[in-house]
Amino acid sequence: MAQKKIGKQTVKFQNPPSIISTASIVGPKEGEGPLKEYFDIILEDDLYDQDSWEKAESKMLEDAMKMAIKNAKLLEEQIEYILAGDLLNQIISSSFAVRQLQRPYFGLYGACSTMTESLSLGSMIVDGGFADNVLCATSSHFCTAERQYRFPLELGNQRPFTSQWTVTGAGAAVISANGSGPYITHVTTGKIVDPGIKDVNNMGAAMAPAAADTIIQHFEDTGFNVDDYDLIITGDLSGIGKPIAEELILTKGIDISTIYKDCGIEIFDGKRQDTHAGGSGCGCSASVFAGYLYKELKKGKYNRILLVSTGALHSPVSANQGESIPGIAHAVTISNVIS
Amino acid sequence: MNNINSKDYRKYVNSKIPKPSYFKNCIWAFIVGGIICTIGQIITNFYNNVGLDKEDGAAATAITLIFIGALLTGIGIYDKIGKRAGAGSIVPITGFANSIVSPAMEFKREGYIFGVAAKMFSIAGPVLVYGFGSSIIIGIIYYFITK
């Protein structure tokens, strides 16, 4: 009998795990954005003293992990599981980043939804009594993502208005059975929603129905109202997807507009930084969560938030073969108090 | 949300997308494309003046423009021009140079065989294939018409 399951897709933790530390590293462009003061490290050069973009991304993730462990005042040996993922083929950034750490590791792939995927599974491991300290981390890098999904950096092409800018960034969090919050109290795991969008330059629209589905299901399963939250923040729906998700949720009679934000919109100043629809990538919700959201939860500006990282689960192969883009979104309730 | 009708949804999404300013983009493409062609003409005139005949002058002009396109790609300027100019900097031969040099630079890290050489034509390749293909078809048609 699943005692912690409520409703169709939600888990309510009996002993909510605490997020005892976070760490965030971002690239130079993110470091010029509106959230710059919240990030722990801002790189001066997005190669990070490495000889390839892939190595740079991996090092960024490794350093974020180490910093989160240090901030938690733990030793590396005390981390019982690492749950990490990224966007690159065969998630090389994550697997290479944990090589040195020598801790038990699960590699995850949820595209840009990986941050909440890792937080969800990490919390389940801790609340389930399988470990006391779990490290959750993800990363993305503009240059590695561009070459894998799109065109060479120096190609003189034009980006459509609907396209998004992959965030160069990594975020890591240590979830622990012992701690004084913020706590992860609920997790709503999303299912794949594919609205039939085939344009890989319009991922916001492809993911918006998945985000709406998960948020609606979260309210249904938990019985929460919009008033129970200070903030609902999606991962990277950005300028096109955010208003669509908002409208889709409104069709069910839930108006989240007053407390709804999107990490992809918050991380860049779209006009000044020319990022078109906004930021995207695993590192988008990861760095905004580990930097901005965690610090504001600690300060008490927010007391309960719903973080909904959103992922577009296509690949360059599926896109070239004319397949539509399946979307997914996982929601995590992070609260300063245990309700 | 799984009962979303994808046709209706696409229509709805299209209504949310900001429309690019086609007129402004056309003007940019026209001006930048025109400037590149004018530079080409200046180079042609120069080669003709120093003694190359019409055919050799055209070949030398193409070589010079390809060099300029490759150089501007290498020092990171061509993509900035392309961002504004669009087709204005893609269609001229400098754009062709850009489409070959940019993947060659990007994939150098994977080595000279599987990186540079294999990926070099990943963007220009289709242009070459269909360019050669259509010129063969037109050549055959021309042969039969003029026979």
Short mmCIF file of N, CA and C in Angstrom, two decimals, chain A residues 133-297:
data_model
loop_
_atom_site.label_atom_id
_atom_site.label_comp_id
_atom_site.label_asym_id
_atom_site.label_seq_id
_atom_site.Cartn_x
_atom_site.Cartn_y
_atom_site.Cartn_z
N ASN A 133 21.82 11.64 2.88
CA ASN A 133 22.27 12.80 2.11
C ASN A 133 22.38 12.45 0.63
N VAL A 134 21.63 13.17 -0.18
CA VAL A 134 21.63 12.92 -1.62
C VAL A 134 21.96 14.22 -2.34
N LEU A 135 22.81 14.12 -3.34
CA LEU A 135 23.18 15.30 -4.12
C LEU A 135 22.44 15.28 -5.46
N CYS A 136 21.76 16.38 -5.77
CA CYS A 136 21.03 16.48 -7.04
C CYS A 136 21.65 17.62 -7.85
N ALA A 137 21.95 17.36 -9.10
CA ALA A 137 22.61 18.42 -9.87
C ALA A 137 22.33 18.27 -11.36
N THR A 138 22.31 19.41 -12.05
CA THR A 138 22.20 19.38 -13.52
C THR A 138 22.97 20.56 -14.11
N SER A 139 23.23 20.46 -15.41
CA SER A 139 23.92 21.56 -16.08
C SER A 139 23.51 21.65 -17.54
N SER A 140 23.78 22.79 -18.12
CA SER A 140 23.70 22.93 -19.58
C SER A 140 24.69 24.01 -19.99
N HIS A 141 25.06 24.01 -21.26
CA HIS A 141 26.02 24.99 -21.74
C HIS A 141 25.57 25.43 -23.13
N PHE A 142 25.52 26.74 -23.34
CA PHE A 142 25.04 27.25 -24.63
C PHE A 142 25.80 26.63 -25.81
N CYS A 143 27.13 26.59 -25.69
CA CYS A 143 27.94 26.16 -26.84
C CYS A 143 27.83 24.67 -27.12
N THR A 144 27.71 23.84 -26.06
CA THR A 144 27.56 22.39 -26.31
C THR A 144 26.18 22.09 -26.86
N ALA A 145 25.18 22.81 -26.36
CA ALA A 145 23.81 22.56 -26.83
C ALA A 145 23.63 23.02 -28.27
N GLU A 146 24.23 24.17 -28.60
CA GLU A 146 24.09 24.68 -29.97
C GLU A 146 24.66 23.69 -30.97
N ARG A 147 25.85 23.19 -30.69
CA ARG A 147 26.48 22.32 -31.69
C ARG A 147 25.76 20.97 -31.78
N GLN A 148 25.14 20.53 -30.68
CA GLN A 148 24.43 19.25 -30.74
C GLN A 148 23.05 19.40 -31.38
N TYR A 149 22.35 20.45 -31.02
CA TYR A 149 20.96 20.57 -31.46
C TYR A 149 20.79 21.47 -32.68
N ARG A 150 21.71 22.46 -32.85
CA ARG A 150 21.45 23.43 -33.89
C ARG A 150 22.64 23.61 -34.82
N PHE A 151 23.17 24.80 -34.91
CA PHE A 151 24.20 25.10 -35.90
C PHE A 151 25.52 25.49 -35.23
N PRO A 152 26.62 25.48 -36.01
CA PRO A 152 27.88 25.99 -35.45
C PRO A 152 27.72 27.44 -34.99
N LEU A 153 28.46 27.80 -33.97
CA LEU A 153 28.33 29.13 -33.36
C LEU A 153 28.59 30.26 -34.35
N GLU A 154 29.56 30.04 -35.26
CA GLU A 154 29.97 31.13 -36.14
C GLU A 154 29.15 31.21 -37.42
N LEU A 155 28.13 30.35 -37.55
CA LEU A 155 27.32 30.41 -38.76
C LEU A 155 26.45 31.67 -38.75
N GLY A 156 26.46 32.38 -39.87
CA GLY A 156 25.74 33.66 -39.93
C GLY A 156 24.26 33.50 -40.24
N ASN A 157 23.54 32.80 -39.38
CA ASN A 157 22.09 32.62 -39.61
C ASN A 157 21.29 33.49 -38.65
N GLN A 158 19.98 33.55 -38.90
CA GLN A 158 19.11 34.34 -38.02
C GLN A 158 18.29 33.41 -37.14
N ARG A 159 18.15 33.77 -35.87
CA ARG A 159 17.34 32.96 -34.95
C ARG A 159 15.92 33.50 -34.92
N PRO A 160 14.93 32.61 -35.01
CA PRO A 160 13.55 33.09 -34.97
C PRO A 160 13.19 33.68 -33.59
N PHE A 161 12.12 34.47 -33.56
CA PHE A 161 11.70 35.09 -32.29
C PHE A 161 11.30 34.07 -31.24
N THR A 162 10.85 32.89 -31.72
CA THR A 162 10.39 31.88 -30.77
C THR A 162 11.54 31.09 -30.15
N SER A 163 12.76 31.25 -30.71
CA SER A 163 13.86 30.43 -30.22
C SER A 163 14.32 30.90 -28.85
N GLN A 164 14.93 29.97 -28.12
CA GLN A 164 15.38 30.29 -26.77
C GLN A 164 16.89 30.16 -26.69
N TRP A 165 17.46 30.74 -25.67
CA TRP A 165 18.91 30.78 -25.49
C TRP A 165 19.28 29.80 -24.38
N THR A 166 20.03 28.75 -24.74
CA THR A 166 20.40 27.75 -23.73
C THR A 166 21.29 28.39 -22.67
N VAL A 167 20.90 28.22 -21.43
CA VAL A 167 21.65 28.82 -20.32
C VAL A 167 22.95 28.05 -20.10
N THR A 168 24.05 28.80 -19.97
CA THR A 168 25.30 28.20 -19.52
C THR A 168 25.27 28.26 -18.01
N GLY A 169 25.06 27.11 -17.40
CA GLY A 169 24.95 27.14 -15.95
C GLY A 169 24.81 25.76 -15.36
N ALA A 170 25.14 25.66 -14.07
CA ALA A 170 24.97 24.41 -13.36
C ALA A 170 24.41 24.73 -11.99
N GLY A 171 23.58 23.83 -11.50
CA GLY A 171 23.03 24.00 -10.16
C GLY A 171 23.09 22.67 -9.43
N ALA A 172 23.39 22.74 -8.13
CA ALA A 172 23.45 21.51 -7.35
C ALA A 172 22.81 21.77 -6.00
N ALA A 173 22.18 20.73 -5.44
CA ALA A 173 21.55 20.86 -4.12
C ALA A 173 21.77 19.58 -3.34
N VAL A 174 22.01 19.73 -2.05
CA VAL A 174 22.11 18.56 -1.18
C VAL A 174 20.81 18.43 -0.41
N ILE A 175 20.17 17.26 -0.55
CA ILE A 175 18.93 16.97 0.16
C ILE A 175 19.27 16.06 1.31
N SER A 176 18.74 16.39 2.49
CA SER A 176 19.15 15.64 3.67
C SER A 176 17.95 15.28 4.55
N ALA A 177 18.10 14.19 5.27
CA ALA A 177 17.05 13.81 6.22
C ALA A 177 17.10 14.71 7.45
N ASN A 178 18.27 15.32 7.67
CA ASN A 178 18.41 16.21 8.83
C ASN A 178 18.63 17.63 8.33
N GLY A 179 17.84 18.55 8.82
CA GLY A 179 18.02 19.92 8.40
C GLY A 179 16.82 20.74 8.80
N SER A 180 16.96 22.04 8.67
CA SER A 180 15.90 22.91 9.14
C SER A 180 15.22 23.63 8.00
N GLY A 181 15.18 22.99 6.84
CA GLY A 181 14.47 23.58 5.71
C GLY A 181 15.35 24.43 4.86
N PRO A 182 14.83 24.88 3.73
CA PRO A 182 13.50 24.61 3.19
C PRO A 182 13.29 23.12 2.89
N TYR A 183 12.05 22.69 3.04
CA TYR A 183 11.73 21.28 2.88
C TYR A 183 11.05 21.02 1.53
N ILE A 184 11.28 19.82 1.03
CA ILE A 184 10.51 19.37 -0.13
C ILE A 184 9.35 18.57 0.42
N THR A 185 8.15 19.11 0.28
CA THR A 185 7.00 18.47 0.93
C THR A 185 6.18 17.61 -0.03
N HIS A 186 6.07 18.04 -1.27
CA HIS A 186 5.27 17.29 -2.25
C HIS A 186 6.02 17.21 -3.57
N VAL A 187 5.74 16.15 -4.30
CA VAL A 187 6.30 15.99 -5.64
C VAL A 187 5.19 15.52 -6.56
N THR A 188 4.97 16.24 -7.64
CA THR A 188 4.02 15.76 -8.65
C THR A 188 4.80 15.42 -9.91
N THR A 189 4.76 14.16 -10.25
CA THR A 189 5.52 13.70 -11.42
C THR A 189 4.67 13.83 -12.67
N GLY A 190 5.24 14.46 -13.68
CA GLY A 190 4.47 14.73 -14.89
C GLY A 190 4.42 13.53 -15.82
N LYS A 191 3.41 13.57 -16.69
CA LYS A 191 3.40 12.57 -17.76
C LYS A 191 3.65 13.29 -19.08
N ILE A 192 3.99 12.51 -20.08
CA ILE A 192 4.32 13.15 -21.35
C ILE A 192 3.07 13.68 -22.04
N VAL A 193 3.15 14.94 -22.42
CA VAL A 193 2.06 15.55 -23.18
C VAL A 193 2.66 16.04 -24.49
N ASP A 194 2.12 15.57 -25.58
CA ASP A 194 2.65 15.96 -26.89
C ASP A 194 1.56 16.67 -27.69
N PRO A 195 1.64 18.00 -27.74
CA PRO A 195 0.59 18.74 -28.45
C PRO A 195 0.83 18.79 -29.97
N GLY A 196 1.84 18.10 -30.46
CA GLY A 196 2.03 18.01 -31.91
C GLY A 196 2.87 19.12 -32.53
N ILE A 197 3.60 19.87 -31.69
CA ILE A 197 4.48 20.92 -32.23
C ILE A 197 5.74 20.26 -32.81
N LYS A 198 6.10 20.65 -34.03
CA LYS A 198 7.29 20.05 -34.66
C LYS A 198 8.43 21.05 -34.79
N ASP A 199 8.16 22.30 -34.48
CA ASP A 199 9.17 23.34 -34.66
C ASP A 199 10.14 23.34 -33.47
N VAL A 200 11.39 22.90 -33.72
CA VAL A 200 12.35 22.82 -32.61
C VAL A 200 12.79 24.21 -32.14
N ASN A 201 12.40 25.23 -32.90
CA ASN A 201 12.69 26.58 -32.45
C ASN A 201 11.54 27.15 -31.62
N ASN A 202 10.59 26.32 -31.28
CA ASN A 202 9.47 26.79 -30.47
C ASN A 202 9.18 25.79 -29.36
N MET A 203 10.18 25.55 -28.53
CA MET A 203 10.03 24.53 -27.49
C MET A 203 9.08 24.97 -26.39
N GLY A 204 8.98 26.29 -26.18
CA GLY A 204 8.07 26.80 -25.15
C GLY A 204 6.65 26.34 -25.41
N ALA A 205 6.22 26.46 -26.66
CA ALA A 205 4.85 26.05 -27.01
C ALA A 205 4.71 24.53 -26.91
N ALA A 206 5.79 23.80 -27.19
CA ALA A 206 5.72 22.33 -27.12
C ALA A 206 5.60 21.85 -25.68
N MET A 207 6.20 22.62 -24.73
CA MET A 207 6.22 22.17 -23.33
C MET A 207 5.07 22.72 -22.49
N ALA A 208 4.45 23.81 -22.96
CA ALA A 208 3.44 24.50 -22.14
C ALA A 208 2.30 23.58 -21.71
N PRO A 209 1.73 22.75 -22.61
CA PRO A 209 0.64 21.88 -22.16
C PRO A 209 1.08 20.88 -21.09
N ALA A 210 2.33 20.40 -21.16
CA ALA A 210 2.83 19.48 -20.14
C ALA A 210 2.90 20.18 -18.79
N ALA A 211 3.40 21.42 -18.80
CA ALA A 211 3.49 22.19 -17.56
C ALA A 211 2.10 22.43 -16.98
N ALA A 212 1.17 22.82 -17.87
CA ALA A 212 -0.21 23.08 -17.42
C ALA A 212 -0.81 21.81 -16.83
N ASP A 213 -0.58 20.68 -17.49
CA ASP A 213 -1.12 19.39 -17.04
C ASP A 213 -0.61 19.05 -15.64
N THR A 214 0.69 19.21 -15.44
CA THR A 214 1.28 18.86 -14.13
C THR A 214 0.78 19.81 -13.04
N ILE A 215 0.68 21.10 -13.35
CA ILE A 215 0.25 22.06 -12.34
C ILE A 215 -1.22 21.80 -11.96
N ILE A 216 -2.05 21.58 -12.97
CA ILE A 216 -3.47 21.29 -12.69
C ILE A 216 -3.58 20.02 -11.85
N GLN A 217 -2.83 18.98 -12.23
CA GLN A 217 -2.85 17.71 -11.50
C GLN A 217 -2.36 17.90 -10.07
N HIS A 218 -1.36 18.76 -9.90
CA HIS A 218 -0.83 19.03 -8.56
C HIS A 218 -1.92 19.61 -7.65
N PHE A 219 -2.65 20.59 -8.18
CA PHE A 219 -3.72 21.19 -7.37
C PHE A 219 -4.82 20.17 -7.07
N GLU A 220 -5.13 19.35 -8.08
CA GLU A 220 -6.17 18.33 -7.90
C GLU A 220 -5.76 17.31 -6.84
N ASP A 221 -4.51 16.85 -6.93
CA ASP A 221 -4.05 15.79 -6.01
C ASP A 221 -3.88 16.29 -4.58
N THR A 222 -3.35 17.50 -4.43
CA THR A 222 -3.01 17.98 -3.09
C THR A 222 -4.16 18.73 -2.42
N GLY A 223 -5.07 19.23 -3.23
CA GLY A 223 -6.14 20.05 -2.68
C GLY A 223 -5.69 21.46 -2.35
N PHE A 224 -4.48 21.82 -2.76
CA PHE A 224 -3.99 23.19 -2.52
C PHE A 224 -4.75 24.19 -3.39
N ASN A 225 -4.74 25.43 -2.93
CA ASN A 225 -5.24 26.54 -3.75
C ASN A 225 -4.04 27.36 -4.21
N VAL A 226 -4.32 28.26 -5.14
CA VAL A 226 -3.26 29.16 -5.59
C VAL A 226 -2.72 29.97 -4.39
N ASP A 227 -3.62 30.31 -3.45
CA ASP A 227 -3.23 31.12 -2.29
C ASP A 227 -2.23 30.41 -1.38
N ASP A 228 -2.14 29.09 -1.50
CA ASP A 228 -1.20 28.36 -0.66
C ASP A 228 0.25 28.60 -1.08
N TYR A 229 0.43 29.16 -2.26
CA TYR A 229 1.78 29.38 -2.77
C TYR A 229 2.13 30.87 -2.85
N ASP A 230 3.43 31.14 -2.65
CA ASP A 230 3.92 32.50 -2.87
C ASP A 230 4.39 32.66 -4.31
N LEU A 231 4.74 31.52 -4.91
CA LEU A 231 5.31 31.58 -6.25
C LEU A 231 5.15 30.22 -6.93
N ILE A 232 4.70 30.28 -8.19
CA ILE A 232 4.75 29.09 -9.03
C ILE A 232 5.71 29.45 -10.16
N ILE A 233 6.76 28.67 -10.34
CA ILE A 233 7.76 29.05 -11.34
C ILE A 233 8.08 27.85 -12.23
N THR A 234 7.86 28.03 -13.53
CA THR A 234 8.17 26.97 -14.48
C THR A 234 9.62 27.11 -14.94
N GLY A 235 10.14 26.04 -15.56
CA GLY A 235 11.56 26.00 -15.89
C GLY A 235 11.95 26.89 -17.05
N ASP A 236 11.49 26.54 -18.24
CA ASP A 236 11.93 27.34 -19.40
C ASP A 236 10.85 27.40 -20.48
N LEU A 237 9.65 27.81 -20.08
CA LEU A 237 8.60 27.99 -21.09
C LEU A 237 8.82 29.29 -21.85
N SER A 238 9.40 30.25 -21.14
CA SER A 238 9.77 31.54 -21.74
C SER A 238 8.62 32.30 -22.37
N GLY A 239 8.98 33.30 -23.16
CA GLY A 239 8.01 34.29 -23.63
C GLY A 239 6.81 33.72 -24.37
N ILE A 240 7.01 32.64 -25.11
CA ILE A 240 5.91 32.06 -25.87
C ILE A 240 5.11 31.08 -25.01
N GLY A 241 5.82 30.22 -24.29
CA GLY A 241 5.15 29.15 -23.55
C GLY A 241 4.45 29.60 -22.28
N LYS A 242 5.00 30.61 -21.61
CA LYS A 242 4.43 31.00 -20.31
C LYS A 242 2.98 31.46 -20.43
N PRO A 243 2.69 32.43 -21.33
CA PRO A 243 1.29 32.86 -21.43
C PRO A 243 0.35 31.72 -21.88
N ILE A 244 0.88 30.79 -22.67
CA ILE A 244 0.06 29.66 -23.12
C ILE A 244 -0.29 28.77 -21.93
N ALA A 245 0.73 28.44 -21.11
CA ALA A 245 0.48 27.60 -19.93
C ALA A 245 -0.53 28.27 -19.01
N GLU A 246 -0.34 29.60 -18.84
CA GLU A 246 -1.24 30.34 -17.95
C GLU A 246 -2.69 30.24 -18.43
N GLU A 247 -2.87 30.40 -19.74
CA GLU A 247 -4.23 30.33 -20.30
C GLU A 247 -4.81 28.92 -20.22
N LEU A 248 -3.96 27.91 -20.46
CA LEU A 248 -4.44 26.52 -20.39
C LEU A 248 -4.90 26.18 -18.98
N ILE A 249 -4.15 26.70 -17.99
CA ILE A 249 -4.52 26.42 -16.60
C ILE A 249 -5.81 27.17 -16.24
N LEU A 250 -5.94 28.36 -16.81
CA LEU A 250 -7.14 29.17 -16.55
C LEU A 250 -8.40 28.48 -17.07
N THR A 251 -8.26 27.67 -18.14
CA THR A 251 -9.44 26.97 -18.67
C THR A 251 -10.00 25.99 -17.65
N LYS A 252 -9.21 25.60 -16.65
CA LYS A 252 -9.71 24.73 -15.58
C LYS A 252 -10.16 25.56 -14.37
N GLY A 253 -10.22 26.86 -14.56
CA GLY A 253 -10.72 27.75 -13.50
C GLY A 253 -9.67 28.09 -12.46
N ILE A 254 -8.40 27.83 -12.76
CA ILE A 254 -7.34 28.17 -11.80
C ILE A 254 -6.54 29.35 -12.37
N ASP A 255 -6.58 30.47 -11.63
CA ASP A 255 -5.87 31.65 -12.12
C ASP A 255 -4.57 31.82 -11.34
N ILE A 256 -3.45 31.47 -11.99
CA ILE A 256 -2.16 31.56 -11.30
C ILE A 256 -1.39 32.84 -11.66
N SER A 257 -2.02 33.69 -12.49
CA SER A 257 -1.28 34.80 -13.09
C SER A 257 -0.55 35.70 -12.08
N THR A 258 -1.14 35.88 -10.89
CA THR A 258 -0.54 36.83 -9.95
C THR A 258 0.76 36.31 -9.33
N ILE A 259 0.92 34.98 -9.27
CA ILE A 259 2.12 34.45 -8.60
C ILE A 259 2.97 33.61 -9.54
N TYR A 260 2.73 33.77 -10.84
CA TYR A 260 3.39 32.87 -11.78
C TYR A 260 4.58 33.53 -12.47
N LYS A 261 5.74 32.85 -12.42
CA LYS A 261 6.93 33.32 -13.13
C LYS A 261 7.56 32.16 -13.91
N ASP A 262 8.57 32.49 -14.69
CA ASP A 262 9.27 31.45 -15.46
C ASP A 262 10.78 31.71 -15.38
N CYS A 263 11.53 30.68 -15.03
CA CYS A 263 12.99 30.84 -14.88
C CYS A 263 13.62 31.39 -16.16
N GLY A 264 13.14 30.91 -17.32
CA GLY A 264 13.70 31.34 -18.60
C GLY A 264 13.53 32.82 -18.86
N ILE A 265 12.45 33.40 -18.29
CA ILE A 265 12.22 34.84 -18.47
C ILE A 265 13.02 35.63 -17.42
N GLU A 266 13.13 35.06 -16.21
CA GLU A 266 13.78 35.78 -15.12
C GLU A 266 15.30 35.90 -15.32
N ILE A 267 15.91 34.87 -15.91
CA ILE A 267 17.38 34.81 -15.91
C ILE A 267 18.03 35.81 -16.87
N PHE A 268 17.31 36.16 -17.94
CA PHE A 268 17.86 37.13 -18.90
C PHE A 268 16.98 38.37 -18.98
N ASP A 269 17.60 39.45 -19.39
CA ASP A 269 16.84 40.63 -19.78
C ASP A 269 16.69 40.52 -21.30
N GLY A 270 15.55 39.96 -21.71
CA GLY A 270 15.34 39.58 -23.11
C GLY A 270 15.69 40.67 -24.12
N LYS A 271 15.29 41.92 -23.81
CA LYS A 271 15.52 43.01 -24.77
C LYS A 271 16.99 43.37 -24.85
N ARG A 272 17.60 43.59 -23.68
CA ARG A 272 18.99 44.04 -23.63
C ARG A 272 19.95 42.93 -24.07
N GLN A 273 19.63 41.69 -23.69
CA GLN A 273 20.57 40.59 -23.95
C GLN A 273 20.25 39.81 -25.22
N ASP A 274 19.20 40.23 -25.92
CA ASP A 274 18.87 39.64 -27.21
C ASP A 274 18.75 38.12 -27.15
N THR A 275 17.96 37.64 -26.21
CA THR A 275 17.81 36.19 -26.07
C THR A 275 16.51 35.70 -26.68
N HIS A 276 15.83 36.58 -27.42
CA HIS A 276 14.55 36.25 -28.05
C HIS A 276 13.54 35.78 -27.00
N ALA A 277 13.03 34.52 -27.10
CA ALA A 277 11.94 34.15 -26.18
C ALA A 277 12.40 34.03 -24.73
N GLY A 278 13.71 33.76 -24.50
CA GLY A 278 14.21 33.65 -23.13
C GLY A 278 15.18 32.50 -22.99
N GLY A 279 15.50 32.15 -21.75
CA GLY A 279 16.47 31.10 -21.50
C GLY A 279 15.86 29.71 -21.57
N SER A 280 16.73 28.70 -21.72
CA SER A 280 16.27 27.32 -21.67
C SER A 280 17.43 26.44 -21.20
N GLY A 281 17.21 25.14 -21.18
CA GLY A 281 18.27 24.22 -20.77
C GLY A 281 18.14 23.77 -19.33
N CYS A 282 18.76 22.62 -19.03
CA CYS A 282 18.73 22.11 -17.65
C CYS A 282 19.27 23.14 -16.68
N GLY A 283 20.30 23.85 -17.12
CA GLY A 283 20.96 24.81 -16.25
C GLY A 283 20.11 26.02 -15.93
N CYS A 284 19.04 26.21 -16.70
CA CYS A 284 18.17 27.38 -16.49
C CYS A 284 17.44 27.25 -15.16
N SER A 285 16.60 26.22 -15.02
CA SER A 285 15.89 26.08 -13.75
C SER A 285 16.84 25.69 -12.63
N ALA A 286 17.95 24.98 -12.98
CA ALA A 286 18.90 24.57 -11.95
C ALA A 286 19.59 25.77 -11.31
N SER A 287 20.08 26.70 -12.14
CA SER A 287 20.81 27.83 -11.56
C SER A 287 19.85 28.84 -10.92
N VAL A 288 18.66 28.99 -11.51
CA VAL A 288 17.69 29.92 -10.91
C VAL A 288 17.21 29.36 -9.56
N PHE A 289 17.02 28.04 -9.51
CA PHE A 289 16.61 27.43 -8.23
C PHE A 289 17.74 27.52 -7.21
N ALA A 290 18.94 27.03 -7.61
CA ALA A 290 20.05 26.97 -6.65
C ALA A 290 20.54 28.37 -6.26
N GLY A 291 20.39 29.31 -7.17
CA GLY A 291 20.82 30.68 -6.86
C GLY A 291 19.68 31.48 -6.25
N TYR A 292 18.81 31.97 -7.12
CA TYR A 292 17.77 32.92 -6.70
C TYR A 292 16.75 32.33 -5.73
N LEU A 293 16.09 31.22 -6.14
CA LEU A 293 14.95 30.72 -5.36
C LEU A 293 15.37 30.26 -3.97
N TYR A 294 16.46 29.49 -3.91
CA TYR A 294 16.89 28.96 -2.62
C TYR A 294 17.25 30.09 -1.65
N LYS A 295 17.96 31.07 -2.17
CA LYS A 295 18.38 32.17 -1.30
C LYS A 295 17.19 33.00 -0.83
N GLU A 296 16.21 33.20 -1.72
CA GLU A 296 15.02 33.97 -1.31
C GLU A 296 14.13 33.17 -0.37
N LEU A 297 14.13 31.84 -0.49
CA LEU A 297 13.40 31.00 0.47
C LEU A 297 14.06 31.12 1.84
#
